[in-house]
GROMACS .gro file of C-alpha atoms in nm:
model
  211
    1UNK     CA    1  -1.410   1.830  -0.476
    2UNK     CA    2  -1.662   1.612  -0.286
    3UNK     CA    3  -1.816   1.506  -0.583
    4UNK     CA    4  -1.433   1.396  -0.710
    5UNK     CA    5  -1.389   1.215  -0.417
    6UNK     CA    6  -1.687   0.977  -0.403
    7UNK     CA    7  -1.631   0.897  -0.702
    8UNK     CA    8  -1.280   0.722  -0.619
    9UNK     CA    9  -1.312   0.388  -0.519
   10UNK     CA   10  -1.310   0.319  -0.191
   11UNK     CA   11  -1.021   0.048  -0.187
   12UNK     CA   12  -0.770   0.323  -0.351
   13UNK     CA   13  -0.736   0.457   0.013
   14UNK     CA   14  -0.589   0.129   0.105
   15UNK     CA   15  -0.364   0.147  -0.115
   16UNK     CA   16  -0.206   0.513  -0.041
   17UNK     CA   17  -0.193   0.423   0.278
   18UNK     CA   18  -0.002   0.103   0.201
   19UNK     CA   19   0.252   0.298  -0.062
   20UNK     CA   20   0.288   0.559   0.213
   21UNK     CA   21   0.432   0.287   0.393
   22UNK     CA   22   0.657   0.134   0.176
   23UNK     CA   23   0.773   0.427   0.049
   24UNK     CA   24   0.754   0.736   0.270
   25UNK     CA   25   0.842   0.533   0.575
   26UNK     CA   26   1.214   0.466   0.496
   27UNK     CA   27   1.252   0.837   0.414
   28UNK     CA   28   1.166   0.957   0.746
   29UNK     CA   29   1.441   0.728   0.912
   30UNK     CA   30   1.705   1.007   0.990
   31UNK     CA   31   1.435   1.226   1.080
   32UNK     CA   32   1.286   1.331   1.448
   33UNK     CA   33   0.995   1.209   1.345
   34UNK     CA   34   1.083   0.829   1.266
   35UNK     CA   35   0.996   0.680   1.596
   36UNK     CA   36   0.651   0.804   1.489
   37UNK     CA   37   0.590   0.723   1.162
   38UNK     CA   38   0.590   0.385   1.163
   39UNK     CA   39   0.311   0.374   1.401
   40UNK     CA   40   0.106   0.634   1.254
   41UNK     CA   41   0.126   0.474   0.915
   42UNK     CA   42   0.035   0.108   1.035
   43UNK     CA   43  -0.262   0.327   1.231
   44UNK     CA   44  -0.352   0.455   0.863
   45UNK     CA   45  -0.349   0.094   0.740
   46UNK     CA   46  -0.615  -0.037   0.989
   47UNK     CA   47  -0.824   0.255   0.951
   48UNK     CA   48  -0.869   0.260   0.563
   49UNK     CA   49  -0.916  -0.093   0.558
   50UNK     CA   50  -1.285  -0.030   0.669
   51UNK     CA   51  -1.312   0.131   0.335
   52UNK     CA   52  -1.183  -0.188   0.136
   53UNK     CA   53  -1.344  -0.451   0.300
   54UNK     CA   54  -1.736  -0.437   0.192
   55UNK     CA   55  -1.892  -0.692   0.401
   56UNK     CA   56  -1.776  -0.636   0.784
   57UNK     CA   57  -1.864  -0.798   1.020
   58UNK     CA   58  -1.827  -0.676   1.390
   59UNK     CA   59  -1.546  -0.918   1.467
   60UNK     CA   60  -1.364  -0.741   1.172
   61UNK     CA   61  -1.479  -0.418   1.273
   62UNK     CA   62  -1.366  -0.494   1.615
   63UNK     CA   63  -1.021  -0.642   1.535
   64UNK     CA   64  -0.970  -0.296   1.294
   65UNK     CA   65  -0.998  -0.082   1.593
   66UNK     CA   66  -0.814  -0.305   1.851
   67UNK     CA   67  -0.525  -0.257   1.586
   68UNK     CA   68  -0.559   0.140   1.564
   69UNK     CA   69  -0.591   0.127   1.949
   70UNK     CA   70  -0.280  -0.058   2.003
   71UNK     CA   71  -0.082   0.137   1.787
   72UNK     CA   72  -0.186   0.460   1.954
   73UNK     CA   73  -0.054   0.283   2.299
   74UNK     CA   74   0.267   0.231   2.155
   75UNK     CA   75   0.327   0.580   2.096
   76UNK     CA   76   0.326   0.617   2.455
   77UNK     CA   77   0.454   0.240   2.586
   78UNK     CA   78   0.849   0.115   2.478
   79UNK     CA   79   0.760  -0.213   2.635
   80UNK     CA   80   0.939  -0.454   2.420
   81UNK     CA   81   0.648  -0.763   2.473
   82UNK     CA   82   0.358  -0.479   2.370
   83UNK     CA   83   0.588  -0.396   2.103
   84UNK     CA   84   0.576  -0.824   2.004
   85UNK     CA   85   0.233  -0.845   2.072
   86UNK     CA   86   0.108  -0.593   1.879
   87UNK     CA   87   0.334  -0.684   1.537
   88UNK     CA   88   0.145  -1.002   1.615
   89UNK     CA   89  -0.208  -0.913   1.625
   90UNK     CA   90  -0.130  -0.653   1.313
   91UNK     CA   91   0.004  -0.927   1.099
   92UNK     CA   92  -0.268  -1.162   1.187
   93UNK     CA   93  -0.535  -0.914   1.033
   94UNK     CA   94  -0.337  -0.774   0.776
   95UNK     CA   95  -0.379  -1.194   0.659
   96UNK     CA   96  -0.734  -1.181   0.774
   97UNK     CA   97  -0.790  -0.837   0.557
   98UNK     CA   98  -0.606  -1.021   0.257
   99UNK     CA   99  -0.797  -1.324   0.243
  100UNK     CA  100  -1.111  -1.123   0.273
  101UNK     CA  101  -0.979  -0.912  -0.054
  102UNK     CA  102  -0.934  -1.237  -0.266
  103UNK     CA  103  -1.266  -1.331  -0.146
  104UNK     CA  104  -1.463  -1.012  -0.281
  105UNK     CA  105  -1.259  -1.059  -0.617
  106UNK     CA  106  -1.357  -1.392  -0.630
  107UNK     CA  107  -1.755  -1.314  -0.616
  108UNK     CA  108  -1.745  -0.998  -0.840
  109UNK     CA  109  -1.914  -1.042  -1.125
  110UNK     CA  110  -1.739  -0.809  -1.371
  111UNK     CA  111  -1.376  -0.657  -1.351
  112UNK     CA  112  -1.329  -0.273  -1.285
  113UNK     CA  113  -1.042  -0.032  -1.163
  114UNK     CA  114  -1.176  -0.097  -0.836
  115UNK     CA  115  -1.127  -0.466  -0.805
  116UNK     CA  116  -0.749  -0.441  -0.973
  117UNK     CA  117  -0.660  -0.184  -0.694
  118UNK     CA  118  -0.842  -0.456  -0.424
  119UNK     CA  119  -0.550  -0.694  -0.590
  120UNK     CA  120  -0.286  -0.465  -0.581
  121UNK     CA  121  -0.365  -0.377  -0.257
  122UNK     CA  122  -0.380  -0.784  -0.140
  123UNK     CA  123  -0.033  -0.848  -0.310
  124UNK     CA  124   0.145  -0.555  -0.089
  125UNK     CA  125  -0.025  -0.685   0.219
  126UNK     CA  126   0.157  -0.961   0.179
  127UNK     CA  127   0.485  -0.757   0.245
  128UNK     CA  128   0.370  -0.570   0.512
  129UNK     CA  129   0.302  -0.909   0.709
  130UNK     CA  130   0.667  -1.030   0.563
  131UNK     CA  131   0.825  -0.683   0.705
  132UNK     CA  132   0.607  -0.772   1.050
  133UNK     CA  133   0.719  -1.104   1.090
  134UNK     CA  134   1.095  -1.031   1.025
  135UNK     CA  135   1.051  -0.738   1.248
  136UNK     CA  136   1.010  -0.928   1.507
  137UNK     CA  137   1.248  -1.201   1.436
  138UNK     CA  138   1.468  -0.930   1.453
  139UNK     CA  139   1.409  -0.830   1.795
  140UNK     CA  140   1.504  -1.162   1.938
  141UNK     CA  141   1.769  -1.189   1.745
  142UNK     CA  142   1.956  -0.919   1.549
  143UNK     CA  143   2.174  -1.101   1.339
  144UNK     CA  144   1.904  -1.375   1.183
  145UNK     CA  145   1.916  -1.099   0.843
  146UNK     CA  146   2.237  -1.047   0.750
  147UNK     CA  147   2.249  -0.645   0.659
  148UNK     CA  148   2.520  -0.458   0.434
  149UNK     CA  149   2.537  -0.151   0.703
  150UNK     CA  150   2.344  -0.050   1.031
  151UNK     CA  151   1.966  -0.194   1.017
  152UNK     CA  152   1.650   0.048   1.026
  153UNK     CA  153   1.282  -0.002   0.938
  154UNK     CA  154   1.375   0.093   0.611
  155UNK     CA  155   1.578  -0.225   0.523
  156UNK     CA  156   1.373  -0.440   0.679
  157UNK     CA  157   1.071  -0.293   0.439
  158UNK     CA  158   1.290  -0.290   0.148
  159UNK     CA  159   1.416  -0.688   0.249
  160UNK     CA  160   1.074  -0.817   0.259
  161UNK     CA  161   0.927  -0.667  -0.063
  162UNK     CA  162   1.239  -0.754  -0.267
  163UNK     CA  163   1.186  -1.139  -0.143
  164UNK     CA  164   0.793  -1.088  -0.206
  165UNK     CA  165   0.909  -0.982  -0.581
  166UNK     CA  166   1.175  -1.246  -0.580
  167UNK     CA  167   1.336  -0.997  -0.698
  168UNK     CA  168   1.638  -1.108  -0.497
  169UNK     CA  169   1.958  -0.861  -0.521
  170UNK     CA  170   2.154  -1.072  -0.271
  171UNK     CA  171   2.315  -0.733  -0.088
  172UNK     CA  172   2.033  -0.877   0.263
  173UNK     CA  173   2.094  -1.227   0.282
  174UNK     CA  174   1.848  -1.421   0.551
  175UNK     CA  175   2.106  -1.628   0.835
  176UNK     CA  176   1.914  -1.822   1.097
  177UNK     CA  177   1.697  -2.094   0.980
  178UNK     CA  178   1.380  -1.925   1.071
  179UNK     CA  179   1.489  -1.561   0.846
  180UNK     CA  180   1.549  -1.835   0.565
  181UNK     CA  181   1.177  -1.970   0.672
  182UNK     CA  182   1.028  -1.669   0.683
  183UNK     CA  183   1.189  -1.560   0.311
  184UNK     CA  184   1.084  -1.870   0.171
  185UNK     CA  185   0.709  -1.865   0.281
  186UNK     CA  186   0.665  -1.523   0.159
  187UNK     CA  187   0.866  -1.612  -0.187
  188UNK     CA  188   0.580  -1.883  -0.253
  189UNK     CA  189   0.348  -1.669  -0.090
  190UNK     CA  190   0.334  -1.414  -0.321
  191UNK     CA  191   0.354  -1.627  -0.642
  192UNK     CA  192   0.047  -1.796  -0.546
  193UNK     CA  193  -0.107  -1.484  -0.472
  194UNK     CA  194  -0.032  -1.367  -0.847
  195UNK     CA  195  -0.134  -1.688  -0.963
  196UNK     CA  196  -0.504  -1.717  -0.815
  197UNK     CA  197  -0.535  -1.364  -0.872
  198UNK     CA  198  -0.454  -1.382  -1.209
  199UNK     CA  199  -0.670  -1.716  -1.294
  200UNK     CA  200  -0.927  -1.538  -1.109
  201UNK     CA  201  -0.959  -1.201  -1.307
  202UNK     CA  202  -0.875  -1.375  -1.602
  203UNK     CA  203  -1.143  -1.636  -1.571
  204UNK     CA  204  -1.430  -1.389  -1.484
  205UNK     CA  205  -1.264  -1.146  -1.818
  206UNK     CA  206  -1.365  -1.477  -2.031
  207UNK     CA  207  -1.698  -1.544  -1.905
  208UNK     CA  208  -1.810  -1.155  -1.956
  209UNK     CA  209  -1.671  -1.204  -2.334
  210UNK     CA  210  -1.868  -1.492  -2.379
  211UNK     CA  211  -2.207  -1.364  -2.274
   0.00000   0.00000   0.00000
């Protein structure tokens, strides 16, 4: 079994964590156990970063734990600035962390499962800084996203990804000039992340042919 799981790659932790998110979040929101769940899966974020990111520094390191640490506060504080504050700081590493991912696919030398699951991984990063940042747009002011019923984490997850995707539905529509702001940053966002990614891994694909 230990054997099995060293030979995963490190990064795929990352990425549970992050589906966990997306997708085990929102089904926890009628539940006792949603005022926790949020916090314990940004908490799993941070902590299997440190397996994705190969080169880290101490300022990394540091700015890792700071963001476990605040999240375990929170599950004790419902002080609506520490609340701010920390969707803040998480969304400013969660960039930090994805800018760091394009970076290590960007100096590989060959492509493996390992460095597609680093750019999966990147890409849905993006949408968890998306759900942060209309998070908190959302706590000073509740109407800037326009919602079909009564809003939970859930929507706001399922808001951001589908304007990541462009997907698009139109059922959440985006009302103040900031939620618009917000949509249309991570709309171009995420098709320039595809776009380097993708010029990247195919680039490096071609130059292995060719040797």
């Amino acid at each position: 079994m230990i054997r099995f799981l060293l030979k995963i790659p490190r990064s795929t932790y990352l990425l549970i964590s992050i589906l966990i998110f997306i997708f085990i979040n929102p089904l926890l929101v009628n539940t006792s156990f949603h005022q926790y769940a949020n916090i314990i899966s940004y908490s799993i974020i941070f902590f299997t970063t440190n397996f994705a990111i190969k080169k880290r520094t101490l300022l990394i390191k540091s700015f890792l734990y700071i963001g476990i640490l605040l999240q375990v506060i929170l599950l004790f504080s419902e002080i609506n600035m520490f609340l701010i504050g920390s969707f803040f700081f998480s969304g400013m590493v969660f960039i930090i962390v994805t800018t760091l991912l394009i970076l290590q696919i960007a100096r590989t030398k060959e492509i493996n499962l390992e460095i597609i699951i680093e750019a999966v991984s990147g890409y849905l990063l993006i949408g968890i800084v998306a759900t942060i940042l209309n998070s908190i747009l959302l706590l000073f002011n509740s109407e800037a996203i326009s919602f079909n019923s009564s809003q939970d984490i859930g929507d706001t997850i399922y808001y951001s990804f589908i304007t990541l995707t462009t997907i698009g539905y139109g059922e959440i529509l985006p009302i103040s000039p900031m939620a618009r702001n917000i949509s249309l940053i991570t709309g171009i966002t995420g098709q320039l992340y595809l776009t380097i990614i993708i010029a990247v891994i195919v680039g490096k694909v071609s130059s292995s042919s060719n040797k």
